[in-house]
Short mmCIF file of C-alpha atoms and ligand atoms in Angstrom, two decimals:
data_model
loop_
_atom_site.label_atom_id
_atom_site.label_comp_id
_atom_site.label_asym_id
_atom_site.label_seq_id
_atom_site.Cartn_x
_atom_site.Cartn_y
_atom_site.Cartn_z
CA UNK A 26 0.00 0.00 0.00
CA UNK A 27 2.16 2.70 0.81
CA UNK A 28 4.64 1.49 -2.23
CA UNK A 29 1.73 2.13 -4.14
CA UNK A 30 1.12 5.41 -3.18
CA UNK A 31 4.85 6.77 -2.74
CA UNK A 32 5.27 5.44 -6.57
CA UNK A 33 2.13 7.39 -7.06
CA UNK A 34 3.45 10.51 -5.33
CA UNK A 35 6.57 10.96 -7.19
CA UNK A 36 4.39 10.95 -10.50
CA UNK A 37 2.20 14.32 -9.43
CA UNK A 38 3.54 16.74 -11.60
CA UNK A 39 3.05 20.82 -9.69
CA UNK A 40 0.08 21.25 -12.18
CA UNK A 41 -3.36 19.62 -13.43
CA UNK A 42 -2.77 17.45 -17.15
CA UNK A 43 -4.79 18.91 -19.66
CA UNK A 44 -6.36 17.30 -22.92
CA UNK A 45 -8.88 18.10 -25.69
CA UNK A 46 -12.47 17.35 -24.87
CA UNK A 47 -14.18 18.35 -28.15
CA UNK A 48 -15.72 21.33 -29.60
CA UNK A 49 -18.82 22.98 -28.91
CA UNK A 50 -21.54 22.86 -31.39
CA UNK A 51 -20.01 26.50 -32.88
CA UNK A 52 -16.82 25.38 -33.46
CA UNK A 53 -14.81 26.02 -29.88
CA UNK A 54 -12.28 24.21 -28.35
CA UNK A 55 -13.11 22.66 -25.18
CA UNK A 56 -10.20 21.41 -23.08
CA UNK A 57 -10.36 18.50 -19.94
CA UNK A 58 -8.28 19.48 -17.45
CA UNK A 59 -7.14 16.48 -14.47
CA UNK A 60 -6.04 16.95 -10.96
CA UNK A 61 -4.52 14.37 -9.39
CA UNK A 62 -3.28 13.79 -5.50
CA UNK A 63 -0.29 11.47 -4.21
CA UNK A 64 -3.09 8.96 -3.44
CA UNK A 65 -4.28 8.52 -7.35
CA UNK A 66 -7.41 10.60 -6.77
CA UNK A 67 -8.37 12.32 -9.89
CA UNK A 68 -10.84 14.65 -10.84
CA UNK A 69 -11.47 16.06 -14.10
CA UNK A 70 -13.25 19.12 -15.16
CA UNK A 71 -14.10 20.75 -18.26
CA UNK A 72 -14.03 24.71 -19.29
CA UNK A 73 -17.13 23.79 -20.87
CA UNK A 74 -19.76 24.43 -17.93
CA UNK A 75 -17.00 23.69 -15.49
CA UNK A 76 -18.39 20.27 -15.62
CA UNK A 77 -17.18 17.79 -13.07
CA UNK A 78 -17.07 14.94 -15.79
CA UNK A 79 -15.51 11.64 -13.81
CA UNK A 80 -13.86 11.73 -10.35
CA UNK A 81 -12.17 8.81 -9.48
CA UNK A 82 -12.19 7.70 -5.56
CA UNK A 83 -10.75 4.39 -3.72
CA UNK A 84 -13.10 2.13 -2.42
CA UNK A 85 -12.25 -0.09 0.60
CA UNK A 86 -9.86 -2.37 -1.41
CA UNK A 87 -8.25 0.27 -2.72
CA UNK A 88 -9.84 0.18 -6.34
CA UNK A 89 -10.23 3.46 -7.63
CA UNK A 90 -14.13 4.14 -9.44
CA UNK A 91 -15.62 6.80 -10.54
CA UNK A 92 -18.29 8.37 -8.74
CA UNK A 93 -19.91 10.63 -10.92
CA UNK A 94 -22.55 10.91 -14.06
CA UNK A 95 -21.26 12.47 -16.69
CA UNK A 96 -19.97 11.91 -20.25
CA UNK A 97 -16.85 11.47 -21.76
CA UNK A 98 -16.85 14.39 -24.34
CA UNK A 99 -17.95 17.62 -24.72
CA UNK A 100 -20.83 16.90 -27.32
CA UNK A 101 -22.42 14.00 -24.63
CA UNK A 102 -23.18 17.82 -22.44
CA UNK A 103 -24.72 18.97 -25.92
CA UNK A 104 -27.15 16.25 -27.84
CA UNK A 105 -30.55 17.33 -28.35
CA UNK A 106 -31.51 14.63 -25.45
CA UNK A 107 -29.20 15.85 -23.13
CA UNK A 108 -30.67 19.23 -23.69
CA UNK A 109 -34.11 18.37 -23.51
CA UNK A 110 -33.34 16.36 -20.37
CA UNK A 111 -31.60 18.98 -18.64
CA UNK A 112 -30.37 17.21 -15.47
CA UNK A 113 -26.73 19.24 -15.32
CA UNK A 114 -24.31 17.01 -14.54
CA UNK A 115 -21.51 18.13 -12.67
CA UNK A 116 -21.67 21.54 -13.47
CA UNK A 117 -21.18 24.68 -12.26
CA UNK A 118 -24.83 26.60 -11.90
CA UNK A 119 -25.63 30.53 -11.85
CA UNK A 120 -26.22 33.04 -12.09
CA UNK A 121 -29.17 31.54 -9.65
CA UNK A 122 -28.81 28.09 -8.46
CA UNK A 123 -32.65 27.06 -8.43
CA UNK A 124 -35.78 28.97 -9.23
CA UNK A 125 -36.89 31.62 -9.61
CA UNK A 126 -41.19 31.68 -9.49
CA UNK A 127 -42.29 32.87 -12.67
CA UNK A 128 -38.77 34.55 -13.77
CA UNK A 129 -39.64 37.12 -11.97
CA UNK A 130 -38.47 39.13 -9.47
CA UNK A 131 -38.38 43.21 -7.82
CA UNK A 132 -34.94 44.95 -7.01
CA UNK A 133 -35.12 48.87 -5.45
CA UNK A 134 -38.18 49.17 -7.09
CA UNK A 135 -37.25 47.99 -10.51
CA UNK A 136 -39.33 44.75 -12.15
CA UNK A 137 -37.34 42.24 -13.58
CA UNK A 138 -37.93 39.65 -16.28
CA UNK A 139 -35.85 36.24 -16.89
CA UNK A 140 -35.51 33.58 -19.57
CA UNK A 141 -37.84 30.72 -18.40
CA UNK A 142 -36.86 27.76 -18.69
CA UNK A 143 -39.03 25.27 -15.87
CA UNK A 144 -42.55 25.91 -17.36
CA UNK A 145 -43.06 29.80 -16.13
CA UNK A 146 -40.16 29.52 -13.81
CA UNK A 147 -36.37 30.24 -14.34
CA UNK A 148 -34.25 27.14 -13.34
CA UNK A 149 -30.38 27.37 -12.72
CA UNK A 150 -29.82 30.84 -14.20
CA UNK A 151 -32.47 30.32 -17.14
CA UNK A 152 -31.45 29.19 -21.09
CA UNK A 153 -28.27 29.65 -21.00
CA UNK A 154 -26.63 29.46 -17.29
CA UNK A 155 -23.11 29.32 -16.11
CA UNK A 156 -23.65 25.39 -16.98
CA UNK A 157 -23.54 26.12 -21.12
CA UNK A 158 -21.02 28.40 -21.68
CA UNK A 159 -17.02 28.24 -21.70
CA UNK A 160 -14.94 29.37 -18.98
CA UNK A 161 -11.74 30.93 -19.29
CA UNK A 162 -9.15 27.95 -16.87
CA UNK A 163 -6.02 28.59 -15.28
CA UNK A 164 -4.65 25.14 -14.15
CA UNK A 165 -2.22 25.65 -11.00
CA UNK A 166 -0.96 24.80 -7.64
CA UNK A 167 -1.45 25.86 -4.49
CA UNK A 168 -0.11 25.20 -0.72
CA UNK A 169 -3.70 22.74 -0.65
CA UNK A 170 -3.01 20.79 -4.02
CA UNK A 171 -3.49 21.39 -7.58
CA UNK A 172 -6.34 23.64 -8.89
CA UNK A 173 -8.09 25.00 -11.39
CA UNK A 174 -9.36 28.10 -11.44
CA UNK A 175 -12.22 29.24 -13.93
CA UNK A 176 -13.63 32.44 -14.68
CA UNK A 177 -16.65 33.84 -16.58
CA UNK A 178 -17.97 37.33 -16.97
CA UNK A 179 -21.45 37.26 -17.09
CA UNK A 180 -22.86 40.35 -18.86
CA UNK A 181 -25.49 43.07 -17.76
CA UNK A 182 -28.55 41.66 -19.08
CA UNK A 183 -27.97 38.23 -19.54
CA UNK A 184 -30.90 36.03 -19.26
CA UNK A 185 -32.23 39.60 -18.12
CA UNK A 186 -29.77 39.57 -14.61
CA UNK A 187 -28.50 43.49 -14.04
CA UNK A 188 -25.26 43.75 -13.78
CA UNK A 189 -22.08 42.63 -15.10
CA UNK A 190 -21.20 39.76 -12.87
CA UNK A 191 -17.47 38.35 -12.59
CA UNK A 192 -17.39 34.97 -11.23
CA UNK A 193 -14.53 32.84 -10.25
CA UNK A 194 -14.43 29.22 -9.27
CA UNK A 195 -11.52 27.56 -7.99
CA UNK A 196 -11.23 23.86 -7.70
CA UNK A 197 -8.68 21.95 -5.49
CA UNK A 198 -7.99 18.38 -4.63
CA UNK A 199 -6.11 18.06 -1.68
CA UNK A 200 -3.96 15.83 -0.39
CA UNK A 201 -6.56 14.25 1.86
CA UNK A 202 -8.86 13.35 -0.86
CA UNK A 203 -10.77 16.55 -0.53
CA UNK A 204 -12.15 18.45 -3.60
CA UNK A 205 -12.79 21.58 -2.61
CA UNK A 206 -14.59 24.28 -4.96
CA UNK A 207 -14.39 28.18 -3.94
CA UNK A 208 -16.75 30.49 -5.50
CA UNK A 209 -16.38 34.33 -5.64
CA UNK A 210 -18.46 37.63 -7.30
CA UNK A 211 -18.37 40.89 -7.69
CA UNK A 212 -21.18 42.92 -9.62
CA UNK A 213 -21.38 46.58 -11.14
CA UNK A 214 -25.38 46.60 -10.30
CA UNK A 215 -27.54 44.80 -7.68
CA UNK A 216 -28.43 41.42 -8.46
CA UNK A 217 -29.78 38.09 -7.13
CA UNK A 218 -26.96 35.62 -7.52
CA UNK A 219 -27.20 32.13 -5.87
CA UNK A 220 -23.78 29.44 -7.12
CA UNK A 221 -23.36 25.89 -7.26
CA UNK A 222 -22.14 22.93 -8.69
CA UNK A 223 -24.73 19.95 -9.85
CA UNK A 224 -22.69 16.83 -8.95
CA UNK A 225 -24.47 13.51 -8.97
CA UNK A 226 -22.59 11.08 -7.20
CA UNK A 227 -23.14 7.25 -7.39
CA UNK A 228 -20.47 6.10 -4.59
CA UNK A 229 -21.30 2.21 -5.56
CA UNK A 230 -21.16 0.38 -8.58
CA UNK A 231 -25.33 -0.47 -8.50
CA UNK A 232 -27.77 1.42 -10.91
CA UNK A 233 -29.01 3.52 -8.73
CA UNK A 234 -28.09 5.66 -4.88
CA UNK A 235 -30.99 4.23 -2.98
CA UNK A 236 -29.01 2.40 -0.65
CA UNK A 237 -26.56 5.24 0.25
CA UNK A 238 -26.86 6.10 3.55
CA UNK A 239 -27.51 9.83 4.04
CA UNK A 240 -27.28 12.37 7.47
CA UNK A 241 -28.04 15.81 6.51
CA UNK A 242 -27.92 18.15 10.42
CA UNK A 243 -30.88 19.87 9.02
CA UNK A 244 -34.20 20.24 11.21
CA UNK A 245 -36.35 22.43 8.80
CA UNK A 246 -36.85 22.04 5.14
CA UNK A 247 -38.62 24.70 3.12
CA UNK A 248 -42.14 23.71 2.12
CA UNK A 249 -42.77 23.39 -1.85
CA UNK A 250 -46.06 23.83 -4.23
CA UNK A 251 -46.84 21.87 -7.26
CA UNK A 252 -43.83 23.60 -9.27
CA UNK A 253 -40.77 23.00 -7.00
CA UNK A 254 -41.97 26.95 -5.77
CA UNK A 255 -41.47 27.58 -1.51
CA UNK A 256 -44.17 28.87 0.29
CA UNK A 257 -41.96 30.38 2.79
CA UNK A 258 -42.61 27.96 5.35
CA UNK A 259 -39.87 26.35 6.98
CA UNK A 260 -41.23 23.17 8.46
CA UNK A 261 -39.53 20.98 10.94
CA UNK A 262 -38.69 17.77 9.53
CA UNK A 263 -39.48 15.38 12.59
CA UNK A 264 -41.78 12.86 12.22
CA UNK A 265 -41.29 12.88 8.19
CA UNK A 266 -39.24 11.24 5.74
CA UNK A 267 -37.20 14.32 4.94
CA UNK A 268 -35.79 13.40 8.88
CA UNK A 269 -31.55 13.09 7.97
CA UNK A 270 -30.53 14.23 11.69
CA UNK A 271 -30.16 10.03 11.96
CA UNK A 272 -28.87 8.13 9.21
CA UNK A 273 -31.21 6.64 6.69
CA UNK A 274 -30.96 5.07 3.59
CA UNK A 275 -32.43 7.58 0.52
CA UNK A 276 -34.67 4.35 -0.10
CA UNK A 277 -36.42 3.93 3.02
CA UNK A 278 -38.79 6.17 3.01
CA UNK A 279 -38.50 7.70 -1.03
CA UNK A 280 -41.67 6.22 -1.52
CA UNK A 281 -43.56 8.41 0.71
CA UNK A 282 -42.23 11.58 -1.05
CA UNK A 283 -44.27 12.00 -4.44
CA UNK A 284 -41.48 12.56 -7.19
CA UNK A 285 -38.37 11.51 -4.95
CA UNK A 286 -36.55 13.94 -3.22
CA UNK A 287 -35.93 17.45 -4.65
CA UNK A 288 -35.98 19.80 -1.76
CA UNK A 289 -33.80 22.36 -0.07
CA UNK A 290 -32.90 21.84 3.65
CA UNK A 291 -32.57 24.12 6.53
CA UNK A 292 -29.08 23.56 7.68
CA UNK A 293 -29.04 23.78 11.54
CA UNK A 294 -25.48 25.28 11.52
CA UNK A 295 -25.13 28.76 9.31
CA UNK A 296 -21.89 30.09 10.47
CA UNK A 297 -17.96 29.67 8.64
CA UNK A 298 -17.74 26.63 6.69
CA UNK A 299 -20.34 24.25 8.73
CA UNK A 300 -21.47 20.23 8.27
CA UNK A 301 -24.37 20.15 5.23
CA UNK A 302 -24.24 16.37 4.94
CA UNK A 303 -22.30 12.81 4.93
CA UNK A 304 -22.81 9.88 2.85
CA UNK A 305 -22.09 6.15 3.12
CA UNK A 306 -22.21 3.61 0.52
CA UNK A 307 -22.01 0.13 2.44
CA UNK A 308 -20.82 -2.13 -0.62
CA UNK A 309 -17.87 -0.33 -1.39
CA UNK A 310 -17.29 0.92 1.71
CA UNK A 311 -16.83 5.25 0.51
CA UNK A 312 -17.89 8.04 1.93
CA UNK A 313 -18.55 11.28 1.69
CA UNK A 314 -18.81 14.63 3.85
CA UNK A 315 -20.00 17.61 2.51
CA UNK A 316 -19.37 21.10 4.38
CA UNK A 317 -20.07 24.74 3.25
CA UNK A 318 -20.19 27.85 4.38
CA UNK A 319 -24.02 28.23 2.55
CA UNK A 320 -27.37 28.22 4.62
CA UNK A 321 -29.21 25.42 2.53
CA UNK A 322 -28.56 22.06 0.73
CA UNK A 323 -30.68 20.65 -2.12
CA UNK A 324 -31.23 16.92 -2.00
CA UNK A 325 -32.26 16.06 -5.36
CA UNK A 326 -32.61 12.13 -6.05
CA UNK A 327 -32.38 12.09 -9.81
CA UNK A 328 -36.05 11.85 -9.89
CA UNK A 329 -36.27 12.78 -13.90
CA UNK A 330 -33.51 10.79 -15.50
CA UNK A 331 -35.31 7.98 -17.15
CA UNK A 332 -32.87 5.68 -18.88
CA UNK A 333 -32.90 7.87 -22.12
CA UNK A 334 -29.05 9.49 -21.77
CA UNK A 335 -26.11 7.19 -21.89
CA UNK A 336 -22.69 8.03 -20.21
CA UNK A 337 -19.35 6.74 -20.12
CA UNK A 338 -18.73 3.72 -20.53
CA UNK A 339 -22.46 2.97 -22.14
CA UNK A 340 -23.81 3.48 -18.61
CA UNK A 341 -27.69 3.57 -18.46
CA UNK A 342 -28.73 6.36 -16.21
CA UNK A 343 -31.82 5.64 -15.36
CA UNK A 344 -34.22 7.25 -12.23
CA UNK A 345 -31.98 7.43 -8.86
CA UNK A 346 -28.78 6.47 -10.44
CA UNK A 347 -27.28 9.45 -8.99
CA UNK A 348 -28.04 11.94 -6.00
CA UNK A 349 -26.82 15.73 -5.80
CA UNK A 350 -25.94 17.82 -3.00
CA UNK A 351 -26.35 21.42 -4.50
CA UNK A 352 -24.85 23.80 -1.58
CA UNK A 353 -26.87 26.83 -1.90
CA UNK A 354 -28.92 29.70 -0.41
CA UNK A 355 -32.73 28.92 -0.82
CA UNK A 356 -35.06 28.95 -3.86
CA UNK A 357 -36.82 31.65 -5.35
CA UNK A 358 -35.11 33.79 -2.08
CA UNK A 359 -35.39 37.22 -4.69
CA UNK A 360 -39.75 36.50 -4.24
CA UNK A 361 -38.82 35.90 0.00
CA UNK A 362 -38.03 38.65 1.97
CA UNK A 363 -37.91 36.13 4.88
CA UNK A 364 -35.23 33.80 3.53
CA UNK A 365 -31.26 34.99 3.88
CA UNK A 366 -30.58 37.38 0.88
CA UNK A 367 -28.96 36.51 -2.40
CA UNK A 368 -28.54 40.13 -3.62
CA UNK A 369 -25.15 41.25 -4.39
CA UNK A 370 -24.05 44.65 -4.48
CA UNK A 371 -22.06 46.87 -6.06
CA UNK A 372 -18.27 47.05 -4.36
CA UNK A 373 -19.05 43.80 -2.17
CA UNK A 374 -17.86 40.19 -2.98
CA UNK A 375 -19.44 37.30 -2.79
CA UNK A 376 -17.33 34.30 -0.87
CA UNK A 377 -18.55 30.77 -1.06
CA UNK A 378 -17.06 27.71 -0.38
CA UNK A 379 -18.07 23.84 -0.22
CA UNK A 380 -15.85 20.36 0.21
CA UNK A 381 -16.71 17.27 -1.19
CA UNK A 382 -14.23 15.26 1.61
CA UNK A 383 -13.82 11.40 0.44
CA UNK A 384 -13.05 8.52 2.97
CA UNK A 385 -13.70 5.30 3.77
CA UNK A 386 -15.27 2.99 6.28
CA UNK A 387 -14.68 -0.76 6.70
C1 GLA B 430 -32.31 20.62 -9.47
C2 GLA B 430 -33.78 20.79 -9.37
C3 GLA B 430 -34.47 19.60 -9.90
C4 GLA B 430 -34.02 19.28 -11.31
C5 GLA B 430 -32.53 19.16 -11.35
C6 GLA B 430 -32.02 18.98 -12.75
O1 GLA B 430 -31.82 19.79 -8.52
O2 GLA B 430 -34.21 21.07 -8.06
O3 GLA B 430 -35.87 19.80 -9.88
O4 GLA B 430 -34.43 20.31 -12.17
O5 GLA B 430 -31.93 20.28 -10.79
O6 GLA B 430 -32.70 17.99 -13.43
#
């Protein structure tokens, strides 16, 4: 074992490995860029959406497997049934993670319209989010591992957002099997901005999640109509299958939750970077803690893939064969004066930061 990994040490190069990953449908070069830690953990992420596409993990025989959806080129992120599926993977989501009721929302007394995208409502920054468009990458190195740092200027108007919005996201894996993803903002006008990243993670080899084990320190979820839309109450979860202050399999009690789980929790703990959830996958023994520094965590089961996309390898992804953790503040929180704010303002910056932390139990 430690052979192994002192063989694998001396082969991490200061910087992230880069390769093509296909063009975009107009003719632009996408590149795949791959970290890599002295323990063989790689990630790999694309300028194209900052898409997570494969992140390879040890399970508890020391067998690395990947445990994400994704595809292995550019154009998988682009078919027609891709697009009309819409399920994100891996990617990086804005300018609003989540929705936005009827694309609409009021800012100092100005009435704003968005691109919608979810029947009325605008869904992870409308037609054209943060997920679809190319990012400018700077692979590097820093004290915490190798990194990648992306950046995209997301003009005034866009999907009808004020404000030119600079965003930059900066990836590390660290040496302790961490992948860490940083988010900051800064904005010439007001706006609503609310970042992510759309991970769905499979920590087994079976088709589908619902025998991870899941703890999310959350005792209030916010309450949902019809069209994934909060109602502004926050309701406590005990006595109800959204309860994750125990451990519970996602399959337990999926059944009693029309549609699977797609909801945004209440995280107990608001304050510096803070415990959102942890994972364990009993056949291959992974896990998986997630901490942020964000006020809410969607739980979203993979409730609308239906077998039609294919990944890598020839996977079938059908329902439930992944589950995301979307670190976030809370849906439609422009249309909630209750909810923590997502408005950013002109000469602040916006700091956000989540881990993915990998490990094992035998
Ligand atoms: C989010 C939403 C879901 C779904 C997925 C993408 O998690 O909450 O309703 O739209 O994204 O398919």
């Amino acid at each position: 074992m430690a052979d192994t990994s002192q063989a694998a040490a001396s082969t991490v190069s200061a910087a992230p490995k880069s390769a093509p990953f296909g063009k975009t449908q107009d003719g632009q070069e996408v590149q795949l860029y791959t970290l890599t830690n002295a323990h063989g953990v790689q990630v790999s992420i694309t300028n194209y959406g900052g898409i997570i596409t494969s992140l390879l993990v040890p399970d508890k025989d020391g067998k690395l497997g990947d445990v994400v959806l994704g595809f292995d080129n550019v154009s998988g992120y682009q078919s027609p049934a891709y697009l009309k599926a819409g399920p994100y993977f891996g990617a990086l989501i804005g300018r609003y993670g989540n929705r936005i009721a009827q694309g609409k929302f009021t800012l100092d007394g100005k009435a704003y319209s968005l691109a919608q995208n979810n029947g009325a409502n605008t869904l992870h920054g409308g037609k054209q989010g943060f997920d679809k468009v190319l990012w400018q990458a700077q692979p590097g190195s820093s004290a915490d591992g190798q990194t990648l740092q992306l950046t995209y200027l997301s003009k005034d108007g866009e999907e009808g957002y004020p404000g030119n919005l600079t965003v930059t996201v900066v990836y590390t894996l660290t040496p302790d099997d961490a992948l860490k993803i940083d988010y900051t903002a800064t904005t010439d006008k007001a706006t609503p901005v609310n970042l992510t990243n759309h991970a769905y993670f499979n920590l087994g080899s079976g088709k589908d999640i619902l025998g991870h084990v899941v703890t999310i320190p959350a005792d209030r979820y916010t309450v949902v109509d019809a069209g994934l839309i909060p109602t502004g109450e926050l309701r406590a979860v005990k006595g109800t299958p959204f309860d994750f202050t125990t451990p519970h399999a996602i399959g337990e009690r999926i059944g009693q939750v029309p549609g699977g789980y797609d909801h945004n929790w209440v995280l107990n703990e608001t304050t510096g970077m803070h415990a959102a959830a942890t994972v364990y996958e009993p056949t291959s023994g992974r896990t998986m803690e997630v901490r942020t520094t964000e006020p809410g965590l969607q739980f979203y089961t993979g409730n609308f893939l239906d077998g039609t996309l294919k990944g890598k390898g020839g996977k079938v992804y059908g329902q439930h064969a992944g589950f995301c953790l979307e670190t976030q503040h809370f849906p439609d929180s422009p249309n909630q004066p209750k909810f923590p704010s997502t408005i950013l303002k002109p000469g602040q910056t916006l700091q956000s930061s989540t881990t993915y932390q990998f490990g094992l139990r035998k």
